[in-house]
Amino acid sequence: LFLGYFITMNSVGEACTDLKREYDQCFNRWFAEHFLKGDRSGDPCTETFRKYQRCVQKAIKEKDIPIDGVEFMGPNKDKPDS
């Protein structure tokens, strides 16, 4: 059942929350308006995701959050530099 809205959460890094919301909005719009209608070409949100991912990786490093054994998702699956 699609209710037309998505629940959003804050990011691990407070400075990353706006980037997360921007990516979530982009992805949700693309998913609803293109992907669900069979158009799987392109992903207009890749660069926004990468900006958000870099911000999260920086926050993880700054907060010294252990990430050993964690699988990373997205177009750039590299672990943050240690």
PDB file of N, CA and C in Angstrom:
ATOM      1  N   LEU A   1       0.845  -1.192   0.000  1.00  0.00           N
ATOM      2  CA  LEU A   1       0.000   0.000   0.000  1.00  0.00           C
ATOM      3  C   LEU A   1       0.876   1.236   0.000  1.00  0.00           C
ATOM      4  N   PHE A   2       0.708   2.083  -0.970  1.00  0.00           N
ATOM      5  CA  PHE A   2       1.467   3.322  -1.066  1.00  0.00           C
ATOM      6  C   PHE A   2       0.622   4.451  -0.505  1.00  0.00           C
ATOM      7  N   LEU A   3       1.133   5.133   0.516  1.00  0.00           N
ATOM      8  CA  LEU A   3       0.377   6.183   1.177  1.00  0.00           C
ATOM      9  C   LEU A   3       0.735   7.577   0.679  1.00  0.00           C
ATOM     10  N   GLY A   4       1.716   7.666  -0.185  1.00  0.00           N
ATOM     11  CA  GLY A   4       2.063   8.955  -0.755  1.00  0.00           C
ATOM     12  C   GLY A   4       3.022   9.788   0.081  1.00  0.00           C
ATOM     13  N   TYR A   5       3.567   9.215   1.110  1.00  0.00           N
ATOM     14  CA  TYR A   5       4.557   9.931   1.896  1.00  0.00           C
ATOM     15  C   TYR A   5       5.575   8.946   2.431  1.00  0.00           C
ATOM     16  N   PHE A   6       6.704   9.470   2.811  1.00  0.00           N
ATOM     17  CA  PHE A   6       7.764   8.640   3.330  1.00  0.00           C
ATOM     18  C   PHE A   6       8.214   9.211   4.672  1.00  0.00           C
ATOM     19  N   ILE A   7       8.529   8.352   5.601  1.00  0.00           N
ATOM     20  CA  ILE A   7       9.043   8.780   6.888  1.00  0.00           C
ATOM     21  C   ILE A   7      10.524   9.082   6.716  1.00  0.00           C
ATOM     22  N   THR A   8      10.959  10.218   7.239  1.00  0.00           N
ATOM     23  CA  THR A   8      12.362  10.568   7.126  1.00  0.00           C
ATOM     24  C   THR A   8      13.005  10.583   8.500  1.00  0.00           C
ATOM     25  N   MET A   9      14.271  10.261   8.518  1.00  0.00           N
ATOM     26  CA  MET A   9      15.050  10.266   9.745  1.00  0.00           C
ATOM     27  C   MET A   9      16.205  11.232   9.562  1.00  0.00           C
ATOM     28  N   ASN A  10      16.746  11.718  10.674  1.00  0.00           N
ATOM     29  CA  ASN A  10      17.931  12.549  10.610  1.00  0.00           C
ATOM     30  C   ASN A  10      19.128  11.688  10.250  1.00  0.00           C
ATOM     31  N   SER A  11      20.178  12.340   9.820  1.00  0.00           N
ATOM     32  CA  SER A  11      21.402  11.650   9.448  1.00  0.00           C
ATOM     33  C   SER A  11      22.272  11.414  10.674  1.00  0.00           C
ATOM     34  N   VAL A  12      23.250  10.520  10.526  1.00  0.00           N
ATOM     35  CA  VAL A  12      24.207  10.242  11.603  1.00  0.00           C
ATOM     36  C   VAL A  12      25.001  11.493  11.968  1.00  0.00           C
ATOM     37  N   GLY A  13      25.236  12.339  11.005  1.00  0.00           N
ATOM     38  CA  GLY A  13      25.924  13.608  11.244  1.00  0.00           C
ATOM     39  C   GLY A  13      24.936  14.742  11.110  1.00  0.00           C
ATOM     40  N   GLU A  14      24.819  15.559  12.147  1.00  0.00           N
ATOM     41  CA  GLU A  14      23.845  16.651  12.129  1.00  0.00           C
ATOM     42  C   GLU A  14      24.010  17.535  10.888  1.00  0.00           C
ATOM     43  N   ALA A  15      25.257  17.765  10.491  1.00  0.00           N
ATOM     44  CA  ALA A  15      25.540  18.593   9.318  1.00  0.00           C
ATOM     45  C   ALA A  15      25.060  17.926   8.024  1.00  0.00           C
ATOM     46  N   CYS A  16      24.776  16.634   8.061  1.00  0.00           N
ATOM     47  CA  CYS A  16      24.389  15.879   6.864  1.00  0.00           C
ATOM     48  C   CYS A  16      22.874  15.776   6.683  1.00  0.00           C
ATOM     49  N   THR A  17      22.107  16.201   7.663  1.00  0.00           N
ATOM     50  CA  THR A  17      20.656  15.995   7.617  1.00  0.00           C
ATOM     51  C   THR A  17      20.013  16.670   6.416  1.00  0.00           C
ATOM     52  N   ASP A  18      20.416  17.900   6.094  1.00  0.00           N
ATOM     53  CA  ASP A  18      19.824  18.579   4.923  1.00  0.00           C
ATOM     54  C   ASP A  18      20.165  17.848   3.628  1.00  0.00           C
ATOM     55  N   LEU A  19      21.406  17.351   3.517  1.00  0.00           N
ATOM     56  CA  LEU A  19      21.790  16.577   2.326  1.00  0.00           C
ATOM     57  C   LEU A  19      20.983  15.285   2.247  1.00  0.00           C
ATOM     58  N   LYS A  20      20.744  14.655   3.391  1.00  0.00           N
ATOM     59  CA  LYS A  20      19.949  13.424   3.415  1.00  0.00           C
ATOM     60  C   LYS A  20      18.536  13.703   2.937  1.00  0.00           C
ATOM     61  N   ARG A  21      17.942  14.764   3.427  1.00  0.00           N
ATOM     62  CA  ARG A  21      16.565  15.114   3.013  1.00  0.00           C
ATOM     63  C   ARG A  21      16.504  15.438   1.528  1.00  0.00           C
ATOM     64  N   GLU A  22      17.532  16.151   1.029  1.00  0.00           N
ATOM     65  CA  GLU A  22      17.584  16.468  -0.401  1.00  0.00           C
ATOM     66  C   GLU A  22      17.655  15.182  -1.225  1.00  0.00           C
ATOM     67  N   TYR A  23      18.515  14.250  -0.803  1.00  0.00           N
ATOM     68  CA  TYR A  23      18.619  12.976  -1.517  1.00  0.00           C
ATOM     69  C   TYR A  23      17.321  12.183  -1.406  1.00  0.00           C
ATOM     70  N   ASP A  24      16.748  12.098  -0.210  1.00  0.00           N
ATOM     71  CA  ASP A  24      15.493  11.360  -0.022  1.00  0.00           C
ATOM     72  C   ASP A  24      14.395  11.894  -0.933  1.00  0.00           C
ATOM     73  N   GLN A  25      14.273  13.215  -1.021  1.00  0.00           N
ATOM     74  CA  GLN A  25      13.249  13.819  -1.875  1.00  0.00           C
ATOM     75  C   GLN A  25      13.506  13.486  -3.345  1.00  0.00           C
ATOM     76  N   CYS A  26      14.760  13.596  -3.764  1.00  0.00           N
ATOM     77  CA  CYS A  26      15.114  13.281  -5.143  1.00  0.00           C
ATOM     78  C   CYS A  26      14.794  11.825  -5.458  1.00  0.00           C
ATOM     79  N   PHE A  27      15.250  10.922  -4.587  1.00  0.00           N
ATOM     80  CA  PHE A  27      15.036   9.500  -4.816  1.00  0.00           C
ATOM     81  C   PHE A  27      13.543   9.155  -4.816  1.00  0.00           C
ATOM     82  N   ASN A  28      12.808   9.652  -3.839  1.00  0.00           N
ATOM     83  CA  ASN A  28      11.380   9.342  -3.748  1.00  0.00           C
ATOM     84  C   ASN A  28      10.616   9.831  -4.972  1.00  0.00           C
ATOM     85  N   ARG A  29      10.982  11.027  -5.460  1.00  0.00           N
ATOM     86  CA  ARG A  29      10.338  11.569  -6.663  1.00  0.00           C
ATOM     87  C   ARG A  29      10.665  10.682  -7.870  1.00  0.00           C
ATOM     88  N   TRP A  30      11.957  10.350  -8.058  1.00  0.00           N
ATOM     89  CA  TRP A  30      12.359   9.492  -9.172  1.00  0.00           C
ATOM     90  C   TRP A  30      11.691   8.123  -9.076  1.00  0.00           C
ATOM     91  N   PHE A  31      11.672   7.553  -7.894  1.00  0.00           N
ATOM     92  CA  PHE A  31      11.091   6.224  -7.704  1.00  0.00           C
ATOM     93  C   PHE A  31       9.612   6.218  -8.080  1.00  0.00           C
ATOM     94  N   ALA A  32       8.857   7.191  -7.580  1.00  0.00           N
ATOM     95  CA  ALA A  32       7.414   7.246  -7.833  1.00  0.00           C
ATOM     96  C   ALA A  32       7.086   7.641  -9.276  1.00  0.00           C
ATOM     97  N   GLU A  33       7.821   8.607  -9.806  1.00  0.00           N
ATOM     98  CA  GLU A  33       7.472   9.153 -11.119  1.00  0.00           C
ATOM     99  C   GLU A  33       8.102   8.413 -12.296  1.00  0.00           C
ATOM    100  N   HIS A  34       9.145   7.647 -12.046  1.00  0.00           N
ATOM    101  CA  HIS A  34       9.830   6.962 -13.141  1.00  0.00           C
ATOM    102  C   HIS A  34       9.939   5.456 -12.924  1.00  0.00           C
ATOM    103  N   PHE A  35      10.615   5.052 -11.867  1.00  0.00           N
ATOM    104  CA  PHE A  35      10.901   3.637 -11.630  1.00  0.00           C
ATOM    105  C   PHE A  35       9.629   2.797 -11.562  1.00  0.00           C
ATOM    106  N   LEU A  36       8.649   3.236 -10.791  1.00  0.00           N
ATOM    107  CA  LEU A  36       7.410   2.462 -10.660  1.00  0.00           C
ATOM    108  C   LEU A  36       6.603   2.419 -11.952  1.00  0.00           C
ATOM    109  N   LYS A  37       6.894   3.315 -12.876  1.00  0.00           N
ATOM    110  CA  LYS A  37       6.202   3.340 -14.166  1.00  0.00           C
ATOM    111  C   LYS A  37       7.009   2.638 -15.246  1.00  0.00           C
ATOM    112  N   GLY A  38       8.084   1.942 -14.823  1.00  0.00           N
ATOM    113  CA  GLY A  38       8.858   1.141 -15.768  1.00  0.00           C
ATOM    114  C   GLY A  38      10.065   1.837 -16.365  1.00  0.00           C
ATOM    115  N   ASP A  39      10.255   3.118 -16.069  1.00  0.00           N
ATOM    116  CA  ASP A  39      11.407   3.845 -16.596  1.00  0.00           C
ATOM    117  C   ASP A  39      12.563   3.687 -15.626  1.00  0.00           C
ATOM    118  N   ARG A  40      13.485   2.806 -15.961  1.00  0.00           N
ATOM    119  CA  ARG A  40      14.611   2.541 -15.086  1.00  0.00           C
ATOM    120  C   ARG A  40      15.906   3.133 -15.632  1.00  0.00           C
ATOM    121  N   SER A  41      15.766   4.031 -16.600  1.00  0.00           N
ATOM    122  CA  SER A  41      16.942   4.649 -17.200  1.00  0.00           C
ATOM    123  C   SER A  41      17.431   5.800 -16.323  1.00  0.00           C
ATOM    124  N   GLY A  42      18.722   5.856 -16.158  1.00  0.00           N
ATOM    125  CA  GLY A  42      19.326   6.963 -15.443  1.00  0.00           C
ATOM    126  C   GLY A  42      18.958   7.022 -13.966  1.00  0.00           C
ATOM    127  N   ASP A  43      19.721   7.771 -13.240  1.00  0.00           N
ATOM    128  CA  ASP A  43      19.457   8.040 -11.841  1.00  0.00           C
ATOM    129  C   ASP A  43      19.874   9.477 -11.590  1.00  0.00           C
ATOM    130  N   PRO A  44      18.920  10.397 -11.562  1.00  0.00           N
ATOM    131  CA  PRO A  44      19.253  11.809 -11.418  1.00  0.00           C
ATOM    132  C   PRO A  44      19.780  12.172 -10.034  1.00  0.00           C
ATOM    133  N   CYS A  45      19.796  11.220  -9.118  1.00  0.00           N
ATOM    134  CA  CYS A  45      20.148  11.512  -7.729  1.00  0.00           C
ATOM    135  C   CYS A  45      21.559  11.073  -7.348  1.00  0.00           C
ATOM    136  N   THR A  46      22.319  10.532  -8.285  1.00  0.00           N
ATOM    137  CA  THR A  46      23.629   9.974  -7.973  1.00  0.00           C
ATOM    138  C   THR A  46      24.563  10.997  -7.349  1.00  0.00           C
ATOM    139  N   GLU A  47      24.657  12.183  -7.917  1.00  0.00           N
ATOM    140  CA  GLU A  47      25.582  13.186  -7.383  1.00  0.00           C
ATOM    141  C   GLU A  47      25.133  13.651  -6.000  1.00  0.00           C
ATOM    142  N   THR A  48      23.846  13.791  -5.792  1.00  0.00           N
ATOM    143  CA  THR A  48      23.327  14.170  -4.472  1.00  0.00           C
ATOM    144  C   THR A  48      23.649  13.087  -3.456  1.00  0.00           C
ATOM    145  N   PHE A  49      23.499  11.823  -3.869  1.00  0.00           N
ATOM    146  CA  PHE A  49      23.840  10.712  -2.979  1.00  0.00           C
ATOM    147  C   PHE A  49      25.316  10.750  -2.613  1.00  0.00           C
ATOM    148  N   ARG A  50      26.161  10.999  -3.576  1.00  0.00           N
ATOM    149  CA  ARG A  50      27.612  11.020  -3.311  1.00  0.00           C
ATOM    150  C   ARG A  50      27.986  12.135  -2.330  1.00  0.00           C
ATOM    151  N   LYS A  51      27.366  13.312  -2.479  1.00  0.00           N
ATOM    152  CA  LYS A  51      27.610  14.406  -1.528  1.00  0.00           C
ATOM    153  C   LYS A  51      27.190  13.980  -0.126  1.00  0.00           C
ATOM    154  N   TYR A  52      26.019  13.383  -0.028  1.00  0.00           N
ATOM    155  CA  TYR A  52      25.521  12.925   1.272  1.00  0.00           C
ATOM    156  C   TYR A  52      26.434  11.835   1.838  1.00  0.00           C
ATOM    157  N   GLN A  53      26.854  10.908   0.996  1.00  0.00           N
ATOM    158  CA  GLN A  53      27.719   9.810   1.441  1.00  0.00           C
ATOM    159  C   GLN A  53      29.048  10.343   1.980  1.00  0.00           C
ATOM    160  N   ARG A  54      29.632  11.318   1.286  1.00  0.00           N
ATOM    161  CA  ARG A  54      30.892  11.902   1.770  1.00  0.00           C
ATOM    162  C   ARG A  54      30.699  12.584   3.125  1.00  0.00           C
ATOM    163  N   CYS A  55      29.583  13.255   3.306  1.00  0.00           N
ATOM    164  CA  CYS A  55      29.291  13.917   4.570  1.00  0.00           C
ATOM    165  C   CYS A  55      29.162  12.887   5.694  1.00  0.00           C
ATOM    166  N   VAL A  56      28.455  11.795   5.424  1.00  0.00           N
ATOM    167  CA  VAL A  56      28.276  10.742   6.434  1.00  0.00           C
ATOM    168  C   VAL A  56      29.614  10.089   6.761  1.00  0.00           C
ATOM    169  N   GLN A  57      30.409   9.826   5.749  1.00  0.00           N
ATOM    170  CA  GLN A  57      31.720   9.217   5.996  1.00  0.00           C
ATOM    171  C   GLN A  57      32.579  10.114   6.873  1.00  0.00           C
ATOM    172  N   LYS A  58      32.521  11.414   6.646  1.00  0.00           N
ATOM    173  CA  LYS A  58      33.269  12.365   7.469  1.00  0.00           C
ATOM    174  C   LYS A  58      32.741  12.339   8.906  1.00  0.00           C
ATOM    175  N   ALA A  59      31.426  12.322   9.077  1.00  0.00           N
ATOM    176  CA  ALA A  59      30.821  12.298  10.419  1.00  0.00           C
ATOM    177  C   ALA A  59      31.192  11.019  11.157  1.00  0.00           C
ATOM    178  N   ILE A  60      31.200   9.893  10.453  1.00  0.00           N
ATOM    179  CA  ILE A  60      31.572   8.609  11.064  1.00  0.00           C
ATOM    180  C   ILE A  60      33.013   8.674  11.567  1.00  0.00           C
ATOM    181  N   LYS A  61      33.879   9.251  10.752  1.00  0.00           N
ATOM    182  CA  LYS A  61      35.285   9.362  11.132  1.00  0.00           C
ATOM    183  C   LYS A  61      35.447  10.308  12.327  1.00  0.00           C
ATOM    184  N   GLU A  62      34.771  11.452  12.279  1.00  0.00           N
ATOM    185  CA  GLU A  62      34.877  12.442  13.356  1.00  0.00           C
ATOM    186  C   GLU A  62      34.330  11.907  14.685  1.00  0.00           C
ATOM    187  N   LYS A  63      33.269  11.099  14.608  1.00  0.00           N
ATOM    188  CA  LYS A  63      32.651  10.549  15.822  1.00  0.00           C
ATOM    189  C   LYS A  63      33.298   9.235  16.244  1.00  0.00           C
ATOM    190  N   ASP A  64      34.270   8.804  15.465  1.00  0.00           N
ATOM    191  CA  ASP A  64      34.992   7.564  15.755  1.00  0.00           C
ATOM    192  C   ASP A  64      34.028   6.384  15.931  1.00  0.00           C
ATOM    193  N   ILE A  65      33.072   6.284  15.019  1.00  0.00           N
ATOM    194  CA  ILE A  65      32.098   5.196  15.038  1.00  0.00           C
ATOM    195  C   ILE A  65      32.728   3.972  14.378  1.00  0.00           C
ATOM    196  N   PRO A  66      32.763   2.830  15.080  1.00  0.00           N
ATOM    197  CA  PRO A  66      33.359   1.632  14.479  1.00  0.00           C
ATOM    198  C   PRO A  66      32.512   1.133  13.309  1.00  0.00           C
ATOM    199  N   ILE A  67      33.174   0.871  12.185  1.00  0.00           N
ATOM    200  CA  ILE A  67      32.441   0.431  10.995  1.00  0.00           C
ATOM    201  C   ILE A  67      32.952  -0.886  10.434  1.00  0.00           C
ATOM    202  N   ASP A  68      33.814  -1.556  11.176  1.00  0.00           N
ATOM    203  CA  ASP A  68      34.322  -2.841  10.701  1.00  0.00           C
ATOM    204  C   ASP A  68      33.169  -3.818  10.507  1.00  0.00           C
ATOM    205  N   GLY A  69      33.129  -4.452   9.336  1.00  0.00           N
ATOM    206  CA  GLY A  69      32.087  -5.432   9.034  1.00  0.00           C
ATOM    207  C   GLY A  69      30.813  -4.826   8.481  1.00  0.00           C
ATOM    208  N   VAL A  70      30.770  -3.509   8.317  1.00  0.00           N
ATOM    209  CA  VAL A  70      29.574  -2.842   7.794  1.00  0.00           C
ATOM    210  C   VAL A  70      29.640  -2.832   6.271  1.00  0.00           C
ATOM    211  N   GLU A  71      28.536  -3.193   5.634  1.00  0.00           N
ATOM    212  CA  GLU A  71      28.441  -3.155   4.174  1.00  0.00           C
ATOM    213  C   GLU A  71      27.978  -1.764   3.748  1.00  0.00           C
ATOM    214  N   PHE A  72      28.646  -1.177   2.756  1.00  0.00           N
ATOM    215  CA  PHE A  72      28.261   0.129   2.262  1.00  0.00           C
ATOM    216  C   PHE A  72      27.446  -0.019   0.989  1.00  0.00           C
ATOM    217  N   MET A  73      26.456   0.871   0.828  1.00  0.00           N
ATOM    218  CA  MET A  73      25.555   0.816  -0.315  1.00  0.00           C
ATOM    219  C   MET A  73      25.763   2.037  -1.195  1.00  0.00           C
ATOM    220  N   GLY A  74      25.274   1.944  -2.402  1.00  0.00           N
ATOM    221  CA  GLY A  74      25.285   3.091  -3.290  1.00  0.00           C
ATOM    222  C   GLY A  74      26.301   2.969  -4.400  1.00  0.00           C
ATOM    223  N   PRO A  75      26.348   3.996  -5.244  1.00  0.00           N
ATOM    224  CA  PRO A  75      27.220   3.948  -6.414  1.00  0.00           C
ATOM    225  C   PRO A  75      28.698   3.921  -6.076  1.00  0.00           C
ATOM    226  N   ASN A  76      29.083   4.404  -4.901  1.00  0.00           N
ATOM    227  CA  ASN A  76      30.486   4.401  -4.491  1.00  0.00           C
ATOM    228  C   ASN A  76      30.571   3.580  -3.208  1.00  0.00           C
ATOM    229  N   LYS A  77      30.940   2.327  -3.314  1.00  0.00           N
ATOM    230  CA  LYS A  77      30.864   1.423  -2.173  1.00  0.00           C
ATOM    231  C   LYS A  77      32.148   1.373  -1.352  1.00  0.00           C
ATOM    232  N   ASP A  78      33.016   2.349  -1.521  1.00  0.00           N
ATOM    233  CA  ASP A  78      34.268   2.370  -0.778  1.00  0.00           C
ATOM    234  C   ASP A  78      34.015   2.745   0.676  1.00  0.00           C
ATOM    235  N   LYS A  79      34.787   2.114   1.570  1.00  0.00           N
ATOM    236  CA  LYS A  79      34.730   2.478   2.974  1.00  0.00           C
ATOM    237  C   LYS A  79      35.417   3.829   3.146  1.00  0.00           C
ATOM    238  N   PRO A  80      35.003   4.578   4.166  1.00  0.00           N
ATOM    239  CA  PRO A  80      35.700   5.849   4.426  1.00  0.00           C
ATOM    240  C   PRO A  80      37.159   5.593   4.763  1.00  0.00           C
ATOM    241  N   ASP A  81      37.998   6.557   4.450  1.00  0.00           N
ATOM    242  CA  ASP A  81      39.407   6.424   4.792  1.00  0.00           C
ATOM    243  C   ASP A  81      39.559   6.407   6.297  1.00  0.00           C
ATOM    244  N   SER A  82      40.403   5.516   6.775  1.00  0.00           N
ATOM    245  CA  SER A  82      40.626   5.405   8.233  1.00  0.00           C
ATOM    246  C   SER A  82      41.787   6.276   8.644  1.00  0.00           C
TER     247      SER A  82
END
